Amino acid sequence: MTYSIDPTLRQLIVRQFPAAQAAGCFSPLAGLTGLTAKVTVGQQQMLARRESSQPIPFVSRRREYRLLKRLASSGLTPQVYGHNPHWLLLEWLPGEVLDGSQIPQHLAELVAMLSRLHHQPLSGYRLQILPLLQRYWQLCRQRNIRWLRALQRLTCRGEPQPLRLAPLHMDIHAGNILQCGAQLRLIDWEYAGDGDIALELAAIIAANTLSGTLSGELVADYAHHNQIDCHELTQQIARWQPWLRVLMASWYQLRAEQSSDCHLQQLAADAWRAL
């Protein structure tokens, strides 16, 4: 289904592309946040990401815009066209989204892409998980004792000291990996920031429900590629896993409350049970 383009988005498009005066169309894309759409104006195709009207911790189109601009020379990110208080306008990347079953056959490419990302200069936006978890707790209306106890345990433990700080994507799953010709590209950079490389690997394993064998291959290949001790990296990933479980459950809980979406409510319930 297509819609007419929001006036504030049209202003941004015309500012960046003065020749784009045609009416154009706006096609929302599937996703758990519902804030992204494909925009077509004449022959020009773009990706528009709306600023959320409801708070999502660490998510800011302004921050995303600045981070993508910093990573522009890496060849890993979509081109940034512009930003205003309501929208972020990006290059539309043509390609096919991977299916979860395709992850194993692309593991080597994924490791190579991750390694390139993790060797880019820091973005200046440090991702700290404990303040993030505390913010989710503050924003949610429905809290439970299991969540409180998990949060208290993590607070007492403190975040693991980073093995190596690098820019992280933090939302790498099959739905955010595009096969663009002969190469893979990453989309949806809204959670990106600077953090521990082991946190990124732990997030990939969790988001893609990788088997023990595949997880081992991913970690071993990454460790070899980046000259890191594999055993040390495996231990660090294990330290981050409890943090990620609470983070994922917190995210589902907040988004379920904000959207009243039945699927998100079920995902939140499943995540809390898994704790």
PDB file of N, CA and C in Angstrom, residues 47 76 85 92 109 111 125 128 130 135 144 154 157 160 171 188 206 215-216 240:
ATOM      1  N   LEU A  47      15.174   5.820   1.161  1.00  0.00           N
ATOM      2  CA  LEU A  47      14.673   5.232   2.395  1.00  0.00           C
ATOM      3  C   LEU A  47      14.466   6.359   3.396  1.00  0.00           C
ATOM      4  N   LEU A  76      30.342   0.677   4.191  1.00  0.00           N
ATOM      5  CA  LEU A  76      29.488  -0.282   4.898  1.00  0.00           C
ATOM      6  C   LEU A  76      28.063   0.217   5.085  1.00  0.00           C
ATOM      7  N   PRO A  85      14.194  17.537  11.892  1.00  0.00           N
ATOM      8  CA  PRO A  85      13.713  17.051  13.187  1.00  0.00           C
ATOM      9  C   PRO A  85      12.740  15.875  13.113  1.00  0.00           C
ATOM     10  N   TRP A  92      18.435   4.271  -0.919  1.00  0.00           N
ATOM     11  CA  TRP A  92      17.727   2.987  -0.992  1.00  0.00           C
ATOM     12  C   TRP A  92      18.699   1.957  -1.553  1.00  0.00           C
ATOM     13  N   GLU A 109      31.529 -14.215   4.957  1.00  0.00           N
ATOM     14  CA  GLU A 109      31.298 -12.837   4.496  1.00  0.00           C
ATOM     15  C   GLU A 109      30.875 -11.942   5.656  1.00  0.00           C
ATOM     16  N   VAL A 111      31.657 -12.314   8.830  1.00  0.00           N
ATOM     17  CA  VAL A 111      32.837 -12.045   9.657  1.00  0.00           C
ATOM     18  C   VAL A 111      33.716 -10.975   9.017  1.00  0.00           C
ATOM     19  N   TYR A 125      29.804   7.873  20.119  1.00  0.00           N
ATOM     20  CA  TYR A 125      28.546   7.572  20.814  1.00  0.00           C
ATOM     21  C   TYR A 125      28.709   6.248  21.548  1.00  0.00           C
ATOM     22  N   GLN A 128      26.357   2.142  26.489  1.00  0.00           N
ATOM     23  CA  GLN A 128      26.507   1.581  27.832  1.00  0.00           C
ATOM     24  C   GLN A 128      25.204   0.886  28.209  1.00  0.00           C
ATOM     25  N   LEU A 130      24.053  -0.773  31.060  1.00  0.00           N
ATOM     26  CA  LEU A 130      23.346  -0.590  32.334  1.00  0.00           C
ATOM     27  C   LEU A 130      22.432   0.638  32.323  1.00  0.00           C
ATOM     28  N   ARG A 135      16.878   2.780  31.881  1.00  0.00           N
ATOM     29  CA  ARG A 135      15.933   3.643  31.160  1.00  0.00           C
ATOM     30  C   ARG A 135      14.713   2.850  30.714  1.00  0.00           C
ATOM     31  N   ASN A 144       7.923  -6.551  36.514  1.00  0.00           N
ATOM     32  CA  ASN A 144       7.733  -7.774  37.293  1.00  0.00           C
ATOM     33  C   ASN A 144       8.963  -8.032  38.157  1.00  0.00           C
ATOM     34  N   LEU A 154      22.579  -7.567  37.753  1.00  0.00           N
ATOM     35  CA  LEU A 154      23.487  -6.962  36.781  1.00  0.00           C
ATOM     36  C   LEU A 154      24.107  -5.675  37.324  1.00  0.00           C
ATOM     37  N   ARG A 157      26.842  -6.618  39.619  1.00  0.00           N
ATOM     38  CA  ARG A 157      27.959  -7.219  38.883  1.00  0.00           C
ATOM     39  C   ARG A 157      28.766  -6.169  38.122  1.00  0.00           C
ATOM     40  N   PRO A 160      30.843  -5.825  31.977  1.00  0.00           N
ATOM     41  CA  PRO A 160      32.186  -6.350  31.693  1.00  0.00           C
ATOM     42  C   PRO A 160      33.087  -5.263  31.104  1.00  0.00           C
ATOM     43  N   ASP A 171      22.354  -4.687  15.694  1.00  0.00           N
ATOM     44  CA  ASP A 171      21.054  -5.244  15.292  1.00  0.00           C
ATOM     45  C   ASP A 171      21.241  -6.108  14.044  1.00  0.00           C
ATOM     46  N   ASP A 188      19.484  -0.585   8.734  1.00  0.00           N
ATOM     47  CA  ASP A 188      18.920  -0.323  10.070  1.00  0.00           C
ATOM     48  C   ASP A 188      20.007  -0.129  11.133  1.00  0.00           C
ATOM     49  N   ALA A 206      22.547 -14.344  19.616  1.00  0.00           N
ATOM     50  CA  ALA A 206      21.201 -14.342  20.201  1.00  0.00           C
ATOM     51  C   ALA A 206      20.131 -14.023  19.164  1.00  0.00           C
ATOM     52  N   SER A 215      27.829 -20.944  16.291  1.00  0.00           N
ATOM     53  CA  SER A 215      28.383 -19.899  17.160  1.00  0.00           C
ATOM     54  C   SER A 215      29.889 -20.069  17.297  1.00  0.00           C
ATOM     55  N   GLY A 216      30.308 -21.322  17.486  1.00  0.00           N
ATOM     56  CA  GLY A 216      31.736 -21.608  17.605  1.00  0.00           C
ATOM     57  C   GLY A 216      32.497 -21.237  16.347  1.00  0.00           C
ATOM     58  N   TRP A 240      28.615 -11.269  28.504  1.00  0.00           N
ATOM     59  CA  TRP A 240      27.612 -10.327  28.004  1.00  0.00           C
ATOM     60  C   TRP A 240      26.227 -10.958  27.827  1.00  0.00           C
TER      61      TRP A 240
END
